Phi, psi and omega in degrees: 000138180267185185298322179295317178303314182296322179290326175296317178297318179299323178293321177293329175292318180295321175213099185302334180251020181299144178286161177300318178299321180294319178292321179300319178294321182290323184271342180067046172225176182287156178298323179297320179296316179299314181301314181294313183292313183297320178299316178295317182297315183289337178270356183283340183088356181266343180227131180230141171250123183217157173248138180227148175286139173280110186293331178286316181293326182267359178068027184265001179153185180229136177291144179222130174268130181237122175264120187251132174257135187230160168296137187311318184276358183246000186301311183295319180293324176296314181298315179296324178295321182292334178296339181275353179284125180300329182282349182268127182253340184214136176219131177218139168283133185224168174236149181128227183285351179221169178252335182216133178248133184230140166246123178234166177246120177259127183294323179199186183298320180294322178294319178298318178300314181297317184290315188267329185255345180245302185286315183300314179296342179283344178292130181297119178111345179281128180242354178174165178199163172219148187238146176231115182273131181286124177262323180204137175264136177253329172201152180221177178297342179297324182253017183288143174233109182288356175080023182265350180242158173300138181306325179295323178293320178297316180299318180296319179293316182295334179297337181266001183290147179275330190262172179271069180296335185273358181242095185292325183242133182292150178266342180198162177286145178266159179298156178303146179280147175278172178298322178294319177302316181299320179293320179296316180297317180298320180292317181287340174293331178277322181212099183289349178254014180305134180294150184303317182292324177290321179296317179297318179295323180296320184271336181086043179221178179285150181301317180296324179292315179300314181295316182297317181294318179295317179298321178294318178298320180291314182296327181285343183094000180288325185243134180238138178259140183209138169265117187261118181208141177288138180306326182298331177298332182262016178084022179235072188280347182265104179247142180219146177252128185259139177229105189250142167253121187233145174306132186308319182286354182250001187301307182297317181296316179296314182296317180296323178291315180293324183298337180277351182285134184296340181280347187271120177269324187214139177207128183220147167276136187227161174247124182159216179291334182237163182255340176222134176233147180196175178231135176234154179221129180221172184278323186226158175297329177296326176294321178295321178300316180294324179295315183291316184275322183273304183289302181294320183296338183268355184263119179290146177106344178277117184266330184203145181230127172245133183241127174245122183276133176284135180250313181202125178270128180256339179205128177223130181051039177073004175269123187266134173226080183303149180227132179233124183289159172293159177301140181296139179293154179293143181296153179294000000 
């Protein structure tokens, strides 16, 4: 992908449902160019626009990060198996204190017990795991800005968004969804840019009704729009997962400061072995070094930092990209 492609993707991140004219203004190319490029990009399988329900806002569960340790020869098969779990939204092969990192949604305490203490150990190759329950989100991929567009262009695009991209954590529960709402959400989960008339036809309702219901879901915080793309596609191949131990009275202050850093994709306060968990993406290992020593090192209250390096993402925001390694070379 060239620079124009990357800027088009950045515009879709800023507003997943932005019109071609709006993207053309942000990228400073013709509308025809944007239409042609964006259509190719979205059909490539490397970039997806989807809508997802906020499980916290809708009371459908709580996100949990699970670090899984595996037998060396079974790690990939374990990771691929986990991508098939409906409750799992993210799976990555990693290096460090774990072999596989998973984000799942547990409906309640019993569901968490079943997923982590009963089902997970039954997978062939799993030898251990640890869990971190999300208490509060400070930033997510919904509000990420990879820094490829002028800030004014990003602001202009975000002004047209339907959803609460600027509110990482819900302030209250939203009312239960109707059957029609559920159908609309399911359709937009497959294609977040589906045209209103196509969405209405898919659900079997009037176009005005479909649009009004989706806009209400977005404004309430129940529905979130997201352009899903791996950071490496945007020239940020070095991804790392942070596990921080922070002084309790400094957790919110530390998280709020880190959430403003452009390298941070995700940041949450958690309950478990660590108090803050997050994901960062940078261009070079030297950039990661500066982030760890300069950014983290300068923030008071951080007592300990554990870093797990991302190797290969198999599932992000419920979009699956299975990965199978080449056959191992013969020993010398």
